Every structure is written in structure tokens, then in C-alpha cells.
PDB file of C-alpha atoms and ligand atoms in Angstrom:
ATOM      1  CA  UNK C 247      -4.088  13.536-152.102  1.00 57.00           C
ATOM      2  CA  UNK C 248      -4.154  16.120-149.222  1.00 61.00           C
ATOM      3  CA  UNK C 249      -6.912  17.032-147.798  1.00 63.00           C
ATOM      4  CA  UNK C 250      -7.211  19.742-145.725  1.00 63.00           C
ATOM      5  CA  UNK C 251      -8.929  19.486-141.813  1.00 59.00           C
ATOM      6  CA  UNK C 252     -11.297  22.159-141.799  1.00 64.00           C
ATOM      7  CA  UNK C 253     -12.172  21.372-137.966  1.00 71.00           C
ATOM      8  CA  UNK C 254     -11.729  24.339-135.619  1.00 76.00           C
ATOM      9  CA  UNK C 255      -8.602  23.325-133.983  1.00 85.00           C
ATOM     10  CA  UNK C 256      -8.503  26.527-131.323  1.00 96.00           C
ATOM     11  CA  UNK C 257      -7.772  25.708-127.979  1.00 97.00           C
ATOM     12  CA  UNK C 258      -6.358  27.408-124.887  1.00 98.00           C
ATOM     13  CA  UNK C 259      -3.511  25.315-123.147  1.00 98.00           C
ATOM     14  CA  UNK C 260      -2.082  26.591-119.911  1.00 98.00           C
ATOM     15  CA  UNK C 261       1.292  25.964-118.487  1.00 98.00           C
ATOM     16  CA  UNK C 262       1.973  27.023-114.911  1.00 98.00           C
ATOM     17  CA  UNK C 263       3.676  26.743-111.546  1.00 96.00           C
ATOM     18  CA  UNK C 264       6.503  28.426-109.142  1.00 95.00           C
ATOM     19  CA  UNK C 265       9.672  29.901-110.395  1.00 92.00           C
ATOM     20  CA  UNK C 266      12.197  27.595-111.683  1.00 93.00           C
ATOM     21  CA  UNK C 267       9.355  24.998-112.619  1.00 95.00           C
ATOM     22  CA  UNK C 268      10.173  24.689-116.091  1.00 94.00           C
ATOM     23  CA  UNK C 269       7.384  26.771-116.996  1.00 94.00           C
ATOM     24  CA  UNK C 270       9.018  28.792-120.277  1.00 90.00           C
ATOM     25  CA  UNK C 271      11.288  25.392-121.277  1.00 91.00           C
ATOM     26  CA  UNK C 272       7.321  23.148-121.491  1.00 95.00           C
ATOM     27  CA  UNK C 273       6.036  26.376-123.890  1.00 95.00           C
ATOM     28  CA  UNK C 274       9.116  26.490-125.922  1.00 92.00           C
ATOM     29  CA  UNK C 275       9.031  22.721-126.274  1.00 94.00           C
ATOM     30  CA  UNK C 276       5.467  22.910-127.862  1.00 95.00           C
ATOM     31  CA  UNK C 277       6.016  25.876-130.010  1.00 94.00           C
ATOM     32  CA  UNK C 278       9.033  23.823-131.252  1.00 91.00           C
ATOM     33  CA  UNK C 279       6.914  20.974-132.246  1.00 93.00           C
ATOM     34  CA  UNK C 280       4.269  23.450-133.795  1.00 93.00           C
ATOM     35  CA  UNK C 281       7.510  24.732-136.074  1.00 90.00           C
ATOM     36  CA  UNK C 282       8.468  21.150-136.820  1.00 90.00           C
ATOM     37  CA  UNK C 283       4.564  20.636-138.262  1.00 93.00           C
ATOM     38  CA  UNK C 284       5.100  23.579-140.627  1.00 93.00           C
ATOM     39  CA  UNK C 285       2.920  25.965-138.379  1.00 93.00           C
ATOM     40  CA  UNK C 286       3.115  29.469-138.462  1.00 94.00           C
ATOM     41  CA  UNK C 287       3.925  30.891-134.446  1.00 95.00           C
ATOM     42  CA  UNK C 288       4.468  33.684-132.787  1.00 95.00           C
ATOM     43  CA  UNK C 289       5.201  34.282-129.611  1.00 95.00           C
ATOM     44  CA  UNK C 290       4.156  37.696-127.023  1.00 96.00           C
ATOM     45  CA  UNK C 291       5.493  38.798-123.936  1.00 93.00           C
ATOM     46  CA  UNK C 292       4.685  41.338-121.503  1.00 94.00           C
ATOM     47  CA  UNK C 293       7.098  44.602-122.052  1.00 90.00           C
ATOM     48  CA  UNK C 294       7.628  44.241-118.327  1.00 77.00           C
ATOM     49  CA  UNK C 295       9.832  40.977-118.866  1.00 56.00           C
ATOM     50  CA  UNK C 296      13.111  42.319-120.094  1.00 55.00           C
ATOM     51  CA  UNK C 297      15.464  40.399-117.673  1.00 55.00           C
ATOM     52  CA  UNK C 298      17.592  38.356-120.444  1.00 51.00           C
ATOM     53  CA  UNK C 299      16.108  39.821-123.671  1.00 51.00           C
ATOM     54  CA  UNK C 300      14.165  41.856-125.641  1.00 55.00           C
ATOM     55  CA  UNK C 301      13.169  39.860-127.781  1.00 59.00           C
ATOM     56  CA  UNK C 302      13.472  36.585-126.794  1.00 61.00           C
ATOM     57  CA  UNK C 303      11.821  34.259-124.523  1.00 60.00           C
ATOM     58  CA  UNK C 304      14.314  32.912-122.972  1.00 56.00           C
ATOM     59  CA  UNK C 305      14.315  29.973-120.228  1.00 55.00           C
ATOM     60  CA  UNK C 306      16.289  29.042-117.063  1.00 54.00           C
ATOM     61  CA  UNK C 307      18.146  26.756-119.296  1.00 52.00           C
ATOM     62  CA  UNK C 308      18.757  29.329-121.892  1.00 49.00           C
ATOM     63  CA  UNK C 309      16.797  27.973-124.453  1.00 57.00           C
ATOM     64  CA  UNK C 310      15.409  30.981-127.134  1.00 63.00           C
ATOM     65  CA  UNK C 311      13.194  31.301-129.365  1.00 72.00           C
ATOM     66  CA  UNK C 312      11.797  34.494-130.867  1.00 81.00           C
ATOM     67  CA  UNK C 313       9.025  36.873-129.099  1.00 89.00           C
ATOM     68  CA  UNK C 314       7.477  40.015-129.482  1.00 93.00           C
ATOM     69  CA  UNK C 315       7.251  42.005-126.193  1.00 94.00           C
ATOM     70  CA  UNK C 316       3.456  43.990-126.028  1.00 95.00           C
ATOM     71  CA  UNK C 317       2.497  46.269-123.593  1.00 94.00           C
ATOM     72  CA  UNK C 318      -1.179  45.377-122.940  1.00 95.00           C
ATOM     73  CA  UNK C 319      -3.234  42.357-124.221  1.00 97.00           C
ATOM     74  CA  UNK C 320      -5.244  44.092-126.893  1.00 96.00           C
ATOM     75  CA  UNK C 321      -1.440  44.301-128.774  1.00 97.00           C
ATOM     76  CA  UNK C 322      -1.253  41.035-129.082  1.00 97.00           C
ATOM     77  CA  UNK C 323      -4.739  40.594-131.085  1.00 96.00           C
ATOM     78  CA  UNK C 324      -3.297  43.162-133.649  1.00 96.00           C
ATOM     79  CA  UNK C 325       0.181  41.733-134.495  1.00 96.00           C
ATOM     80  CA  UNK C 326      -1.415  38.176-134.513  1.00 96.00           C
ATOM     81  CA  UNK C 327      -1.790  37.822-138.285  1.00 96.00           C
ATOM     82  CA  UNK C 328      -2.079  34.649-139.565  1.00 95.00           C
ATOM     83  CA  UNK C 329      -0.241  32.585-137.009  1.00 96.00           C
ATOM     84  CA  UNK C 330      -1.670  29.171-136.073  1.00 96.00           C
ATOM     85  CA  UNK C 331      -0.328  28.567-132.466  1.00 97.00           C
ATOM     86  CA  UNK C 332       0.453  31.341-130.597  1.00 97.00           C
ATOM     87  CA  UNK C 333       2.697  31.526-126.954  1.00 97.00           C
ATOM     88  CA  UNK C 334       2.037  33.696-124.264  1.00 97.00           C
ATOM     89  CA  UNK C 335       4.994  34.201-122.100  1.00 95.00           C
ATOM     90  CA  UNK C 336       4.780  35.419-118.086  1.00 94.00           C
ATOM     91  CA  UNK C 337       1.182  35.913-118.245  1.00 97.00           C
ATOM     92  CA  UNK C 338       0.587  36.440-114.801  1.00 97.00           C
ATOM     93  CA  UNK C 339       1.933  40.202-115.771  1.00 95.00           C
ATOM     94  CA  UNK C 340      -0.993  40.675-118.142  1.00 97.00           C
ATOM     95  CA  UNK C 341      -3.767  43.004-118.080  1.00 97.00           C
ATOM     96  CA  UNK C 342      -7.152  40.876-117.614  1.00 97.00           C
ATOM     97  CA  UNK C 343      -7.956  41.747-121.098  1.00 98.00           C
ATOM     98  CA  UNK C 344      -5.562  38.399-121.770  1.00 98.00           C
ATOM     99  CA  UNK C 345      -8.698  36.402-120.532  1.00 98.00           C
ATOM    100  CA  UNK C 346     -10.641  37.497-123.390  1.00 98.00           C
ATOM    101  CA  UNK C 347      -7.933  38.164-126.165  1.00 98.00           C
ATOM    102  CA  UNK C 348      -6.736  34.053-125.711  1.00 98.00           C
ATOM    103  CA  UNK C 349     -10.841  33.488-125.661  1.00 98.00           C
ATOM    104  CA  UNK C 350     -11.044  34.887-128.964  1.00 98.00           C
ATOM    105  CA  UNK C 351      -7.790  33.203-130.235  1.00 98.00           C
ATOM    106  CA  UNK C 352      -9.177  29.803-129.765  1.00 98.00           C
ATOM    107  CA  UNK C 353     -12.477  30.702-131.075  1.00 96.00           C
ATOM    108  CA  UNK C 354     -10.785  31.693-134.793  1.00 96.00           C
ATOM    109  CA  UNK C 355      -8.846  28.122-134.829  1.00 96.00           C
ATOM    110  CA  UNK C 356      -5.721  29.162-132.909  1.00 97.00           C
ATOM    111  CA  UNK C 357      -4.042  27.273-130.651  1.00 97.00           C
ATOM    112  CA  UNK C 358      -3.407  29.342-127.631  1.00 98.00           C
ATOM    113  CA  UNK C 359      -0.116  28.000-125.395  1.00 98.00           C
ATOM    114  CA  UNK C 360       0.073  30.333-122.447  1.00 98.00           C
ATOM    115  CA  UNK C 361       2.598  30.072-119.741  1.00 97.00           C
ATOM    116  CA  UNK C 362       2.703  31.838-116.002  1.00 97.00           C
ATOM    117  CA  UNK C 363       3.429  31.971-112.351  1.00 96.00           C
ATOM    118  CA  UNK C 364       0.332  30.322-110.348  1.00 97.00           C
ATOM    119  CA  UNK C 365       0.827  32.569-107.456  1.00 96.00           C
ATOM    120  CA  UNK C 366       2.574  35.771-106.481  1.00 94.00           C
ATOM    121  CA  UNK C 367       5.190  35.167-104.082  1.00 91.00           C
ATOM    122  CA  UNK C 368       2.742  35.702-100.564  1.00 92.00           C
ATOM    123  CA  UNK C 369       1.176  32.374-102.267  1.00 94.00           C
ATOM    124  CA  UNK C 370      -2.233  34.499-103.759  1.00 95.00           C
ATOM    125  CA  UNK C 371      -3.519  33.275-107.217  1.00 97.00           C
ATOM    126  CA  UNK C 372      -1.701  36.050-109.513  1.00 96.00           C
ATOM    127  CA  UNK C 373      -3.328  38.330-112.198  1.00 97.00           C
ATOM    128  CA  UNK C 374      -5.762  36.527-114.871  1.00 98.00           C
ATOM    129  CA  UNK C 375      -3.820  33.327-114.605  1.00 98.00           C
ATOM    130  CA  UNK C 376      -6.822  31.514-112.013  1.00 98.00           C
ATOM    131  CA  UNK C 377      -9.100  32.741-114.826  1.00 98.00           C
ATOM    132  CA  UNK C 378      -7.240  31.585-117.620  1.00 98.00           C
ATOM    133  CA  UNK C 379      -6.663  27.990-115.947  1.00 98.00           C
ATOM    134  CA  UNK C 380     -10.286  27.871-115.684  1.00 98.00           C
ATOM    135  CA  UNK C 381     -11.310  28.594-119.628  1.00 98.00           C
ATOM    136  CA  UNK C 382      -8.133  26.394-120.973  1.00 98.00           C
ATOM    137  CA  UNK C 383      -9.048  22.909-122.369  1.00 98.00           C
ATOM    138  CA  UNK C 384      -5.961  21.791-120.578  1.00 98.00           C
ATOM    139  CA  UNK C 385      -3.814  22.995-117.120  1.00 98.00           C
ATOM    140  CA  UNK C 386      -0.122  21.334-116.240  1.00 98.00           C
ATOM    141  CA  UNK C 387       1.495  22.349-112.965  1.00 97.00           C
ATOM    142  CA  UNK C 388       4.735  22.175-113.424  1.00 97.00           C
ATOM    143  CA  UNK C 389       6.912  21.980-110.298  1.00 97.00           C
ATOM    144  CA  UNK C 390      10.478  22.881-109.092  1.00 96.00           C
ATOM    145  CA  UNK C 391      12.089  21.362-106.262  1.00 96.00           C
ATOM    146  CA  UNK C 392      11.852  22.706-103.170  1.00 97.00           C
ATOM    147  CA  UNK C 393      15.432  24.528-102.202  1.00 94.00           C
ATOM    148  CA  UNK C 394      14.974  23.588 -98.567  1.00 95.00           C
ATOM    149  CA  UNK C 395      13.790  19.710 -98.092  1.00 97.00           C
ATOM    150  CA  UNK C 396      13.918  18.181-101.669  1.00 97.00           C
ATOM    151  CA  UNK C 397      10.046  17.976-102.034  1.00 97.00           C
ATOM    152  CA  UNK C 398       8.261  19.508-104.980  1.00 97.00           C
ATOM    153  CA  UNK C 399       8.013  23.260-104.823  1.00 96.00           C
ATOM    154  CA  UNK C 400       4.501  24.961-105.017  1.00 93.00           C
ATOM    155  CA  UNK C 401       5.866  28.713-104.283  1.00 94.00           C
ATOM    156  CA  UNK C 402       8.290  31.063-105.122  1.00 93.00           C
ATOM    157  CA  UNK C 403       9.738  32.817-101.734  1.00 92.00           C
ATOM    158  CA  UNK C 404      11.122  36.142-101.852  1.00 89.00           C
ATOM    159  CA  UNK C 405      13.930  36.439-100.247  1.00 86.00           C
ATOM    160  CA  UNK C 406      14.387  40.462-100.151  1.00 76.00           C
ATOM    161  CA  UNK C 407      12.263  42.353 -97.629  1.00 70.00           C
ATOM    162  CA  UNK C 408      10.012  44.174-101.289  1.00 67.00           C
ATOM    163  CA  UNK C 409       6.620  44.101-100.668  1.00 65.00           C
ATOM    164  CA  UNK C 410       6.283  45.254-104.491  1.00 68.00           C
ATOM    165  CA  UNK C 411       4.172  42.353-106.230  1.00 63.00           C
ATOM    166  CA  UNK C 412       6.104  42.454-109.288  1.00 64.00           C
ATOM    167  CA  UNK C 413      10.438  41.900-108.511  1.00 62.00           C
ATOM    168  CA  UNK C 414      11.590  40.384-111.513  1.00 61.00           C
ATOM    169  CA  UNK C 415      14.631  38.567-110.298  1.00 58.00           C
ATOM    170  CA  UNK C 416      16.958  35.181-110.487  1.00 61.00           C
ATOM    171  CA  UNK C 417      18.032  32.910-107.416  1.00 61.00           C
ATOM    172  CA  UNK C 418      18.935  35.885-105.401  1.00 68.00           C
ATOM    173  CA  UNK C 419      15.431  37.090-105.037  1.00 84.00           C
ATOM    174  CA  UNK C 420      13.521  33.959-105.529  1.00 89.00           C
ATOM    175  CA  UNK C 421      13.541  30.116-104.260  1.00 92.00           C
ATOM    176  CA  UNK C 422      11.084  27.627-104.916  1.00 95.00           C
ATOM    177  CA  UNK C 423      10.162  25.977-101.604  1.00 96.00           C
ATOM    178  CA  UNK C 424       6.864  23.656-100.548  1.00 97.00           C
ATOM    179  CA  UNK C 425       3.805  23.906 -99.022  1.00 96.00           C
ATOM    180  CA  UNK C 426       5.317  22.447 -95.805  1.00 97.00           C
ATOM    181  CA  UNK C 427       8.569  24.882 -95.700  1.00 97.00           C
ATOM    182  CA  UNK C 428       6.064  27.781 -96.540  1.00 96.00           C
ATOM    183  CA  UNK C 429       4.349  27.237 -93.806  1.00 96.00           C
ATOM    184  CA  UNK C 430       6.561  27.166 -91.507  1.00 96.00           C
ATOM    185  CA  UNK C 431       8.770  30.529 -92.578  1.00 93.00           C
ATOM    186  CA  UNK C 432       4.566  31.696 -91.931  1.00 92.00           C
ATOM    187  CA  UNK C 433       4.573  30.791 -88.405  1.00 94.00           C
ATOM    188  CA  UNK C 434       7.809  31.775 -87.804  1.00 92.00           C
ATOM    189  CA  UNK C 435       6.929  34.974 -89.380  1.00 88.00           C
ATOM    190  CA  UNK C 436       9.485  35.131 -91.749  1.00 82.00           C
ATOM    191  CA  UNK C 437       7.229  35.907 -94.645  1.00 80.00           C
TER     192      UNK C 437
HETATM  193 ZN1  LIG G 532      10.163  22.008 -98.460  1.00 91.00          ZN
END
């Protein structure tokens, strides 16, 4: 006979790192496994985020699955209903309202997977995500490789002179290079 777990099983898990770290392809792999175990899901999206699809979170890789784009936080609290595990896609584009909307989440027995750049591309800790790694049960850094000397990446460059913080873009705006190669565009003042 079944029984059913009445534990609280909300947590908040955070997935982050540089462009082209995998970052979208790790959530999509977990919300697949949620879907194999018969959970309801649902994934959101910042409206801002429209680069392959509307509806879609999509990865590097092309992988989809469905999402529903929101423009602030407080959205995504209101089209929740009774999903189990629910994604967060590009959350460094959130409001900070994100902070207490996955807080809230985990508290009602959701599983909160949230995904998101680390750092803007000057290397600063971007939007709510230094706040979000800190209240998540569990943080993994996903890393590209660095473009330049084959290491592992821990920022996204901008290539185009934009000082605009948010440039959605592909591999003509963006590489992923290391701490070492960072540096030294820095000194050179290439930055
Ligand atoms: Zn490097």
C-alpha cells in the first residue's frame, strides 16, 4: 500500500555560473527528472529573455521545455498553482522580490530549481542571485571553458563597447574567459 510522505519537501536549489556554463541544460535536466517522477512543473522566465522563444526555455544545446515568461516576481506566485517543483530561468534579470517569492515556495513544500548568471559581465555579483545562493539548501557553479587558454571560465566578457548591464546576446557579444585572462584584458584596459 502507498503511503503518502507528508514531510515538507520545499527547498531552494540554485544553479549558476558564466555564459555558456550549462546553466539552463543542469535546470532542464532536473525538471526532466521531476516529470519522469509524475510531478507537476512549471517553469517562469523573465519577459526580458525572448532571444530563442517565447515560450520556451531553451538551452545552448537547444534543448526545450515549456515556460511561462512573467514580468516581475510577484507573477510567478500567482500562476504557481499546484505545481510541485518549479524552475526559474535567467534569474539574475529578476526583481529582488524573487528572494522572497522562492522563500515562500519552499516554505509551502515546493521545490524551487532556480538558474542564473553569477556575475554581470564587469565580474559584479548580479541582481538577487548572491542573495538567492545564500538562502538555497544547495549552490552548483557550473563552468564553461575559457575561449582564450582552455581553463575553466568564471566570466562572461563582452565583447561590444555597451556599457548597458543587460545585452542579451550569443557568441558575438559574449565569451566565457577565466579569472587569469580577465585579469589581464583589466590591466591592459581592455575591459
Ligand atoms: Zn583563460
Amino acid at each position: 500500500m502507498f503511503i503518502e510522505c507528508t514531510k515538507n519537501t520545499g527547498r531552494i536549489e540554485v544553479i549558476c555560473g558564466s555564459m555558456f556554463s550549462g546553466k539552463s541544460e543542469e535546470l532542464i535536466r532536473r525538471m526532466r527528472r521531476a516529470v519522469f517522477a509524475n510531478l507537476e512543473v512549471k517553469i517562469f522566465k523573465p519577459q526580458i529573455d525572448v532571444r530563442y522563444s517565447e515560450t520556451n526555455v531553451v538551452s545552448h544545446d537547444a534543448h526545450a521545455i515549456e515556460s511561462t515568461p512573467v514580468a516581475s516576481s510577484a507573477e510567478i506566485l500567482s500562476l504557481v498553482g499546484t505545481a510541485r517543483v518549479v524552475g526559474i530561468d535567467e534569474a539574475q534579470f529578476f526583481d529582488d522580490g524573487i528572494i522572497e517569492v522562492a522563500q515562500t515556495l519552499a516554505e509551502k513544500g515546493v521545490r524551487v530549481i532556480i538558474a542564473g548568471l553569477d556575475m554581470d559581465y564587469l565580474g559584479n555579483p548580479f541582481g538577487p542571485m548572491p542573495a538567492l545562493m545564500a538562502v538555497a539548501e544547495d549552490v552548483a557553479k557550473v563552468h564553461a571553458i575559457c575561449v582564450r587558454c582552455g581553463d575553466l571560465a568564471y566570466v562572461s566578457h563582452r565583447l561590444s563597447k555597451s556599457d548597458k548591464l543587460v545585452e542579451l546576446g550569443e557568441k558575438d557579444i559574449y565569451e566565457p574567459i577565466c579569472r587569469a585572462c580577465f585579469n589581464a584584458l583589466r590591466k591592459a584596459g581592455k575591459l
